[in-house]
Amino acid sequence: MIEIETLSVRFGGIKPIDQLTAMLSAPVSGLIGPNGAGKTTLLNVLSGFVRPVEGAIRLDGRSLLPLSPLQRVRAGLRRSFQTEQVVEDLTARDNLAALADNVAAVGERSRTTDRALDFVGLGSVAHRLGARLNLFERRLVELGKCLIGTPRLILLDEPAAGLTDEEGARLRDLVLAIPDAFGAQVIVIDHDVELIRAMCAETLVLDYGKRLALGRTETVLADPDVRRAYLGEL
Amino acid sequence: MNTQRTLVPAAVPLAPEATVRKPRPLLAVALAMAIFSAAIALLANAFWLSALTSAMALSLSVAGVAVLYGQLGLVSLCQFALVGVGGWVTLRIGHGLQPPFEVSLLAGGVVAALLGLLFGVPALRLRGLYLALVTLMLAGAFQIVISAWGFPDGGPGFLGRADGVGRSMLARPALATEAVPYFLYCAVIATLGLMLVQAHKITRPGRAWALIRKGETVAIASGVNVLAYKAWAFALSGFLAGIAGGLLAGNVGQLEGRAFSAFESLNLFALATVGGAFHWYGAVIAGLLLRALPALLTDLGIDGYVTIGIFGVALFHALATAPTGIAGKIASLLERVSRGAER
């Protein structure tokens, strides 16, 4: 469970996140909002790259803000990036092992790496170089990296960008299986409302750094304010 | 959490393959170097042996630059200064305390590693052109210091300068006093150094460096301690440069201050890219270009300065068409041949 309390971020005169309070407890939650709504900033605050001017964040009751980005990773925070960040001259397996090196105990590294590889279905291309992986495989490597060690909160930033419908559906099934298989909570950021609708039980909508709506995805997406701000309906 | 146990058996088939794969690249380094060195030891005359001994030594310092450039994407232009530091310390310890050669050599490596670490401090904040400029200035600073101090040649005091009277030569290691054994001695140490780098590349540090090269944000999000791994790369690179300097000092018994100008650091980096910073044998190729090519031209009666022109053209070629250098070309050729053989 992630609790955000009166969180504010300031860049000069701009407040990309303004007095945000929200609690996300669904196994897979969505985070949506128009461009500039503060989604990526919120992600960066959660992973520790941006320091808020005020507020608090708790992950399963543990305060997150005092921790450095590295400490957060060790505490079970995982994230993927909007543009995939697979290293070209490492194999698919080594891309995952690079994370296991730093977050898993010595005896556990090989096991957690293979488990994540198998889960995302990359076992057959484990020894293929990153440069030779197709986009879908790269997205799966990114997802696999989030499953190394003992993940507690996984932040996926547009995990399905650039994928075909079929690939997107496969990715969606994988993400939905994560909470049960790994005991981690997942937050998905995406522009694709259909993807969010299919994946997330609960959704937070941001607009101008403020909370526009929060609740069951169906209810939130039917909200007239959300439809006006985000879906472009009058 | 229960699922963790149930999923494990499926992971088993992958593991053996992964463990078998690792030692092979190291074995390849040892084997290739053994054949190469044996051929030289059997065929080369005294003139060539001396040049190729220096080439072997310098390939170590190139391997250090290649760690920074190939693994981390950092341009360091003070590597030859660190070679000089290693040479200076090796000579100083050797003349002052007369320990076994290996002790002086190791001291040279360690001091150069520490200085390399210090020279790497700007890299924690700078990269690209700015880091290149700062490190080039450090190389320039070393040039000034070494032209004022000179290399120790058996005199008294901290500087160890005999000033023309009773200059003494550094003794070679006890087990390799003659030219051929000393060449093989250098070859063995170079091989060990190259294997050390290779071992780094295929294990935890190599993976961490790859992530840092991809982007520091990505590395941090993957739990990599960026500061520690960068520092380690600079220390390793400096250590290899220092060992190279010590081996050079042992080759002729003394070193010349003029040979350690900032230009040499530039040249070393340029040839590291020409040789290939992404494959271990790129360092050997660069070592040969640095020392064997001038020797070849001298042998043919051509002015040694022609090499500078040749290096310029080679660098242009590498930057324009072959960013992985000669070693990269060889690697893709080998791959094509082995694929053809499989068919």
XYZ file of C-alpha atoms in Angstrom:
577
model
C 0.000 0.000 0.000
C 1.329 3.420 -0.931
C 0.193 6.520 0.949
C 0.901 10.009 -0.367
C 0.231 12.912 1.974
C 0.064 16.623 1.026
C 2.923 16.156 -1.409
C 4.226 19.254 -3.219
C 7.087 19.617 -5.688
C 8.371 22.971 -6.873
C 10.599 23.700 -9.881
C 11.267 27.448 -9.639
C 7.860 29.085 -9.915
C 6.080 25.953 -11.149
C 4.402 23.377 -8.941
C 4.191 20.173 -10.994
C 2.713 18.453 -7.945
C 0.543 20.509 -5.658
C -0.777 19.282 -2.291
C -1.387 15.753 -3.540
C -2.948 13.305 -1.129
C -3.797 9.810 -2.280
C -3.755 6.212 -1.150
C -3.304 3.365 -3.608
C -3.909 -0.142 -2.309
C -5.044 -2.209 -5.311
C -2.581 -4.863 -6.501
C -2.357 -3.056 -9.850
C -3.237 0.649 -9.901
C -3.262 3.138 -12.730
C -1.920 6.664 -12.891
C -3.226 8.787 -15.745
C -3.527 12.417 -16.659
C -2.994 14.776 -19.588
C 0.526 15.869 -20.597
C 2.157 17.947 -17.881
C -0.164 16.625 -15.205
C 2.795 15.590 -13.040
C 2.758 11.827 -13.631
C 6.444 11.460 -14.402
C 7.339 13.936 -11.651
C 5.406 11.807 -9.174
C 7.302 8.767 -10.445
C 10.596 10.591 -9.965
C 9.604 11.610 -6.443
C 8.749 8.001 -5.649
C 12.089 6.751 -6.983
C 13.984 9.541 -5.245
C 15.299 11.565 -8.194
C 13.170 14.589 -7.302
C 12.894 15.927 -3.751
C 9.510 17.343 -2.754
C 9.275 20.609 -0.804
C 6.690 19.137 1.529
C 4.643 16.055 2.216
C 5.195 12.426 3.071
C 5.115 9.101 1.260
C 4.760 5.744 2.976
C 5.229 2.352 1.369
C 3.566 -0.344 3.493
C 3.820 2.021 6.428
C 7.526 2.779 5.932
C 8.453 6.368 5.222
C 10.075 6.602 1.783
C 11.343 10.182 1.574
C 14.276 9.887 4.015
C 15.738 7.089 1.858
C 18.242 7.748 -0.944
C 17.370 6.414 -4.422
C 19.724 3.459 -3.881
C 18.214 2.645 -0.481
C 14.760 2.682 -2.063
C 15.847 0.172 -4.698
C 17.217 -2.044 -1.950
C 13.955 -1.611 -0.031
C 12.075 -3.094 -2.996
C 11.237 -0.154 -5.240
C 11.524 -0.970 -8.954
C 10.800 1.135 -11.997
C 10.872 0.942 -15.757
C 11.437 3.917 -18.022
C 9.299 5.414 -20.792
C 12.021 4.634 -23.330
C 13.374 1.153 -22.766
C 16.869 1.093 -21.280
C 18.170 -2.315 -22.299
C 21.986 -2.387 -22.506
C 22.916 -3.447 -26.046
C 26.147 -5.295 -25.285
C 24.823 -7.315 -22.376
C 22.751 -10.431 -22.911
C 19.100 -10.451 -21.877
C 20.078 -12.484 -18.830
C 22.955 -10.152 -17.906
C 20.623 -7.162 -18.165
C 18.629 -8.751 -15.377
C 21.698 -10.004 -13.523
C 23.015 -6.427 -13.395
C 20.170 -5.656 -11.028
C 20.458 -8.903 -9.085
C 24.108 -8.011 -8.355
C 22.948 -5.081 -6.272
C 19.655 -6.135 -4.709
C 19.903 -9.867 -4.040
C 22.048 -11.884 -1.635
C 25.065 -13.621 -3.212
C 23.531 -17.086 -3.242
C 20.183 -15.821 -4.529
C 21.339 -13.883 -7.602
C 21.298 -16.632 -10.177
C 17.984 -17.968 -8.925
C 16.127 -14.649 -8.852
C 17.468 -13.800 -12.321
C 16.312 -17.082 -13.833
C 12.970 -16.844 -12.101
C 12.316 -13.381 -13.540
C 13.495 -14.495 -17.000
C 11.126 -17.454 -16.927
C 8.244 -15.380 -15.641
C 8.419 -12.911 -18.529
C 9.134 -15.748 -20.970
C 12.614 -14.761 -22.117
C 14.256 -18.079 -21.216
C 14.792 -18.969 -24.873
C 16.654 -15.722 -25.659
C 18.476 -15.469 -22.315
C 21.904 -15.410 -23.986
C 20.994 -13.090 -26.865
C 22.632 -9.658 -26.756
C 20.428 -6.683 -25.953
C 21.174 -5.228 -29.380
C 19.549 -8.254 -31.044
C 16.319 -8.175 -29.034
C 13.147 -6.835 -30.645
C 11.083 -4.110 -28.993
C 8.713 -6.534 -27.307
C 11.614 -8.552 -25.909
C 13.210 -5.331 -24.699
C 10.008 -4.341 -22.930
C 9.962 -7.777 -21.334
C 13.580 -7.337 -20.185
C 12.523 -4.063 -18.568
C 9.624 -5.805 -16.864
C 11.884 -8.681 -15.817
C 14.333 -6.256 -14.209
C 11.517 -5.014 -11.982
C 10.995 -8.537 -10.646
C 14.549 -9.160 -9.407
C 15.057 -9.672 -5.684
C 12.100 -8.872 -3.451
C 10.129 -6.144 -5.220
C 7.495 -4.364 -3.127
C 6.420 -1.526 -5.386
C 6.863 -1.627 -9.153
C 6.400 1.558 -11.187
C 5.851 0.972 -14.897
C 6.134 4.091 -17.054
C 4.243 3.420 -20.301
C 5.273 -0.238 -20.359
C 3.349 -1.000 -23.549
C 4.471 1.986 -25.656
C 5.108 0.931 -29.233
C 3.759 -2.592 -28.838
C 1.165 -4.253 -31.089
C -2.245 -5.100 -29.621
C -1.271 -8.734 -29.288
C 1.996 -7.920 -27.525
C 0.222 -5.384 -25.323
C -2.288 -8.043 -24.280
C 0.513 -10.463 -23.422
C 2.278 -7.770 -21.374
C -0.992 -6.983 -19.628
C -1.442 -10.626 -18.572
C 2.092 -10.659 -17.192
C 1.599 -7.456 -15.203
C -1.668 -8.756 -13.787
C 0.121 -11.912 -12.583
C 2.893 -10.004 -10.782
C 1.138 -9.209 -7.460
C 0.301 -12.864 -6.795
C 3.605 -14.292 -8.028
C 5.949 -11.750 -6.452
C 3.896 -10.098 -3.701
C 4.543 -6.634 -5.135
C 2.182 -3.759 -5.761
C 2.229 -2.361 -9.316
C 1.497 1.171 -10.497
C 1.093 1.633 -14.241
C 1.381 4.973 -15.979
C 0.002 5.035 -19.479
C -1.862 7.158 -21.970
C -3.726 4.146 -23.245
C -7.026 4.304 -21.358
C -8.073 0.874 -22.640
C -4.889 -0.641 -21.233
C -5.487 1.030 -17.871
C -9.120 -0.115 -17.907
C -8.055 -3.700 -18.580
C -5.231 -3.792 -16.019
C -5.976 -1.559 -13.084
C -8.597 -2.055 -10.407
C -7.947 1.436 -9.077
C -6.851 4.615 -10.853
C -5.522 7.998 -9.816
C -6.076 10.859 -12.242
C -3.806 13.876 -12.018
C -4.388 17.275 -13.583
C -2.052 20.248 -13.082
C -0.360 18.392 -10.232
C -3.602 17.973 -8.309
C -5.741 14.950 -7.712
C -8.647 15.049 -10.124
C -10.125 11.679 -9.224
C -9.225 8.495 -7.386
C -11.152 5.280 -7.054
C -12.354 2.225 -8.957
C -11.148 2.543 -12.533
C -14.610 2.210 -14.075
C -16.034 4.891 -11.791
C -13.082 7.212 -12.334
C -13.167 6.898 -16.127
C -16.899 7.643 -16.112
C -16.407 10.796 -14.014
C -17.475 13.884 -15.995
C -14.470 15.928 -14.751
C -12.069 13.238 -15.897
C -13.755 12.936 -19.264
C -13.529 16.702 -19.716
C -9.904 17.090 -18.653
C -8.411 13.940 -20.000
C -10.562 12.349 -22.625
C -11.309 15.658 -24.294
C -15.079 15.418 -24.039
C -17.189 18.475 -23.424
C 6.026 -15.850 -1.413
C 4.989 -19.525 -1.676
C 5.139 -19.263 -5.434
C 8.861 -18.578 -5.228
C 9.452 -22.208 -4.291
C 7.122 -23.642 -6.898
C 8.709 -21.675 -9.729
C 12.307 -22.581 -8.958
C 12.555 -25.996 -10.686
C 11.749 -24.412 -14.045
C 14.795 -22.155 -13.655
C 17.256 -24.998 -13.223
C 17.971 -25.856 -16.892
C 19.312 -22.329 -17.499
C 21.875 -22.273 -14.740
C 24.492 -24.831 -15.964
C 24.811 -23.118 -19.348
C 25.373 -19.801 -17.633
C 28.128 -21.106 -15.386
C 29.938 -22.907 -18.205
C 30.034 -19.779 -20.331
C 32.078 -17.616 -18.015
C 35.652 -18.987 -17.959
C 35.889 -19.323 -21.750
C 36.716 -15.689 -22.591
C 39.511 -15.765 -19.999
C 40.942 -18.956 -21.436
C 40.841 -17.406 -24.909
C 42.951 -14.465 -23.677
C 45.559 -16.768 -22.119
C 45.725 -19.058 -25.147
C 45.974 -16.316 -27.763
C 48.595 -14.429 -25.775
C 50.642 -17.605 -25.222
C 50.780 -18.398 -28.945
C 51.505 -14.780 -29.893
C 54.293 -14.355 -27.317
C 55.886 -17.711 -28.101
C 56.046 -16.805 -31.793
C 57.724 -13.468 -31.013
C 60.184 -15.019 -28.539
C 61.254 -17.536 -31.196
C 61.438 -15.197 -34.179
C 62.379 -11.685 -33.050
C 65.915 -10.256 -32.967
C 67.251 -7.989 -30.195
C 65.963 -4.760 -31.793
C 62.457 -6.124 -32.296
C 62.403 -7.835 -28.935
C 62.971 -4.534 -27.132
C 60.260 -2.792 -29.186
C 57.804 -5.621 -28.653
C 58.542 -5.728 -24.905
C 57.525 -2.059 -24.734
C 54.482 -2.858 -26.874
C 53.431 -5.579 -24.433
C 53.855 -3.212 -21.481
C 51.904 -0.423 -23.164
C 49.059 -2.721 -24.136
C 48.333 -2.852 -20.399
C 47.961 0.905 -20.180
C 45.735 0.850 -23.278
C 43.600 -1.805 -21.584
C 43.154 0.700 -18.757
C 41.994 3.455 -21.094
C 39.698 0.949 -22.769
C 38.023 0.189 -19.437
C 37.149 3.866 -19.026
C 36.191 4.496 -22.659
C 34.757 1.155 -23.735
C 32.970 0.307 -20.500
C 32.004 3.691 -19.068
C 32.164 5.962 -22.106
C 34.610 8.280 -20.311
C 37.480 9.935 -22.180
C 40.624 10.108 -20.055
C 43.603 11.854 -21.654
C 46.122 11.447 -18.839
C 46.870 7.749 -19.098
C 50.481 8.150 -20.229
C 51.119 10.448 -17.274
C 50.016 7.575 -15.037
C 52.400 5.285 -16.920
C 55.065 7.811 -15.964
C 53.960 7.793 -12.321
C 54.205 3.993 -12.232
C 57.647 4.159 -13.830
C 58.827 6.846 -11.411
C 57.719 4.934 -8.321
C 59.149 1.642 -9.626
C 62.533 3.297 -10.243
C 62.502 5.168 -6.943
C 61.644 2.102 -4.854
C 63.990 -0.073 -6.913
C 66.998 2.225 -6.504
C 66.225 3.276 -2.939
C 65.401 -0.031 -1.284
C 66.583 -2.607 -3.849
C 63.676 -4.982 -3.212
C 62.799 -7.741 -5.696
C 61.610 -6.184 -8.988
C 58.062 -7.406 -8.392
C 57.799 -5.335 -5.202
C 58.868 -2.125 -6.974
C 56.513 -2.942 -9.853
C 53.561 -3.520 -7.545
C 54.340 -0.277 -5.676
C 54.315 1.545 -9.032
C 50.952 0.012 -9.849
C 49.420 0.866 -6.486
C 50.610 4.499 -6.446
C 49.395 4.998 -10.036
C 46.064 3.458 -9.034
C 45.703 5.937 -6.173
C 46.644 8.826 -8.419
C 44.317 7.499 -11.114
C 41.559 7.549 -8.537
C 42.426 11.163 -7.731
C 42.554 12.080 -11.428
C 39.140 10.442 -11.704
C 37.546 12.812 -9.187
C 36.567 15.322 -11.919
C 34.768 12.466 -13.689
C 32.280 12.260 -10.874
C 30.908 15.569 -12.117
C 32.194 15.910 -15.672
C 31.971 13.828 -18.787
C 32.555 14.152 -22.506
C 34.614 17.089 -23.715
C 35.024 18.688 -20.283
C 36.448 15.562 -18.704
C 38.769 15.169 -21.697
C 40.027 18.736 -21.238
C 40.570 18.409 -17.493
C 42.457 15.118 -17.835
C 44.547 16.559 -20.666
C 45.517 19.419 -18.342
C 46.524 16.875 -15.703
C 48.722 15.196 -18.322
C 50.231 18.612 -19.045
C 50.861 19.169 -15.339
C 52.663 15.839 -15.117
C 54.764 16.818 -18.139
C 55.936 19.915 -16.261
C 56.632 18.036 -13.025
C 58.577 15.273 -14.730
C 60.665 17.643 -16.842
C 61.613 19.504 -13.645
C 62.221 16.414 -11.510
C 63.358 13.798 -13.991
C 63.214 10.064 -13.327
C 65.234 8.566 -10.441
C 68.517 7.023 -11.575
C 70.121 5.905 -8.336
C 70.915 9.263 -6.735
C 70.148 10.175 -3.100
C 67.096 11.961 -1.694
C 63.411 11.954 -2.627
C 64.016 12.680 -6.297
C 66.822 10.115 -6.574
C 68.696 12.086 -9.233
C 72.377 11.219 -9.712
C 72.847 14.297 -11.974
C 75.326 12.783 -14.348
C 77.527 11.085 -11.775
C 77.180 7.357 -11.256
C 73.803 6.906 -12.926
C 72.639 3.411 -12.291
C 70.216 1.204 -14.158
C 67.258 -0.563 -12.550
C 67.945 -4.277 -12.379
C 65.502 -6.525 -14.174
C 63.639 -9.230 -12.237
C 65.914 -12.041 -11.074
C 64.140 -14.650 -13.155
C 64.233 -12.633 -16.388
C 67.481 -10.707 -16.785
C 67.991 -11.450 -20.502
C 65.971 -9.967 -23.363
C 63.899 -13.030 -24.281
C 62.958 -14.000 -20.704
C 62.126 -10.371 -19.916
C 59.883 -10.193 -22.972
C 58.085 -13.337 -21.812
C 57.938 -11.888 -18.290
C 56.185 -8.785 -19.646
C 53.945 -10.954 -21.815
C 52.828 -12.984 -18.799
C 52.076 -9.857 -16.767
C 50.264 -8.265 -19.723
C 48.213 -11.447 -20.122
C 47.320 -11.440 -16.435
C 46.329 -7.765 -16.698
C 44.188 -8.360 -19.783
C 42.549 -11.318 -18.059
C 41.871 -9.143 -15.030
C 40.092 -6.605 -17.233
C 38.214 -9.340 -19.062
C 37.134 -10.877 -15.756
C 35.781 -7.491 -14.708
C 33.872 -7.121 -17.969
C 31.995 -10.398 -17.725
C 31.095 -10.172 -14.056
C 29.433 -7.756 -11.666
C 31.593 -4.637 -12.315
C 31.151 -5.014 -16.090
C 27.383 -5.126 -15.761
C 27.385 -2.129 -13.423
C 29.659 -0.169 -15.803
C 27.358 -1.016 -18.719
C 24.403 0.405 -16.806
C 26.322 3.578 -15.900
C 27.248 4.020 -19.567
C 23.570 3.632 -20.468
C 22.685 6.440 -18.061
C 23.308 7.243 -14.433
C 19.585 7.437 -13.655
C 19.127 3.959 -15.080
C 22.103 2.702 -13.071
C 20.811 4.173 -9.818
C 17.329 2.796 -10.481
C 19.014 -0.596 -10.844
C 20.667 -0.242 -7.445
C 24.178 0.454 -8.788
C 26.467 2.516 -6.548
C 27.630 4.810 -9.363
C 30.337 6.542 -7.337
C 31.983 3.320 -6.176
C 31.983 1.675 -9.597
C 33.338 4.753 -11.354
C 36.073 5.093 -8.741
C 36.947 1.428 -9.113
C 37.279 1.809 -12.890
C 39.668 4.749 -12.484
C 41.736 2.872 -9.892
C 41.928 -0.219 -12.109
C 42.882 1.881 -15.114
C 45.574 3.675 -13.104
C 46.902 0.385 -11.728
C 47.332 -1.029 -15.236
C 49.062 2.175 -16.370
C 51.396 2.009 -13.369
C 52.334 -1.611 -14.048
C 52.984 -0.668 -17.685
C 55.325 2.117 -16.501
C 57.209 -0.247 -14.211
C 57.674 -2.782 -16.990
C 58.947 -0.028 -19.316
C 61.445 1.019 -16.648
C 62.637 -2.565 -16.376
C 63.013 -2.902 -20.141
C 65.851 -0.379 -20.538
C 66.706 0.109 -16.868
C 65.793 3.803 -16.913
C 63.196 6.238 -18.246
C 63.448 9.535 -20.089
C 61.321 12.488 -18.965
C 60.830 13.706 -22.504
C 58.981 10.508 -23.413
C 56.115 11.405 -21.070
C 54.635 14.515 -22.643
C 50.901 15.206 -22.726
C 51.016 14.413 -26.433
C 51.796 10.783 -25.579
C 48.585 10.564 -23.542
C 46.611 11.913 -26.492
C 48.351 9.477 -28.793
C 47.626 6.593 -26.460
C 43.927 7.403 -26.365
C 43.767 7.860 -30.132
C 45.404 4.488 -30.709
C 43.176 2.835 -28.128
C 40.234 3.777 -30.368
C 42.091 2.688 -33.508
C 43.012 -0.652 -31.925
C 39.544 -1.087 -30.495
C 38.371 -0.234 -26.988
C 35.631 -2.875 -26.876
C 37.694 -6.071 -27.301
C 40.613 -7.241 -25.189
C 42.943 -7.709 -28.175
C 42.315 -4.105 -29.190
C 44.768 -3.193 -26.408
C 47.418 -5.531 -27.837
C 46.909 -4.080 -31.318
C 47.204 -0.548 -29.926
C 50.383 -1.529 -28.063
C 51.857 -2.819 -31.308
C 50.851 0.353 -33.158
C 52.478 2.472 -30.448
C 55.830 0.675 -30.385
C 56.133 -1.930 -33.174
C 55.009 0.309 -36.043
C 57.664 2.992 -35.359
C 60.226 0.174 -35.038
C 59.118 -1.217 -38.392
C 59.504 2.188 -40.052
C 62.957 2.606 -38.491
C 63.847 -0.865 -39.741
C 62.795 0.211 -43.237
C 64.789 3.430 -42.945
C 61.739 5.734 -42.807
C 61.649 8.633 -40.338
C 59.777 7.648 -37.156
C 57.735 10.864 -37.274
C 55.848 9.460 -40.260
C 53.953 7.361 -37.715
C 52.189 10.472 -36.449
C 50.763 10.994 -39.929
C 49.795 7.343 -40.195
C 48.121 7.472 -36.768
C 46.181 10.560 -37.831
C 44.791 8.817 -40.883
C 44.056 5.654 -38.883
C 42.230 7.682 -36.237
C 40.153 9.449 -38.861
C 39.303 6.102 -40.402
C 38.349 4.645 -37.033
C 36.161 7.586 -36.039
C 34.486 7.850 -39.429
C 33.865 4.219 -40.312
C 34.939 1.816 -37.587
C 34.110 3.021 -34.073
C 34.955 -0.413 -32.661
C 38.453 -0.188 -34.152
C 40.587 -2.859 -35.752
C 39.627 -5.321 -33.013
C 35.957 -4.782 -33.801
C 36.619 -5.563 -37.481
C 38.464 -8.740 -36.511
C 35.659 -9.735 -34.151
C 32.958 -9.399 -36.809
C 35.156 -11.258 -39.302
C 35.660 -14.112 -36.827
C 31.943 -14.208 -36.163
C 31.178 -14.428 -39.871
C 33.722 -17.213 -40.332
C 32.396 -19.214 -37.390
C 28.821 -18.795 -38.612
C 29.865 -19.956 -42.051
C 31.533 -22.979 -40.484
C 28.366 -23.840 -38.569
C 26.447 -23.979 -41.816
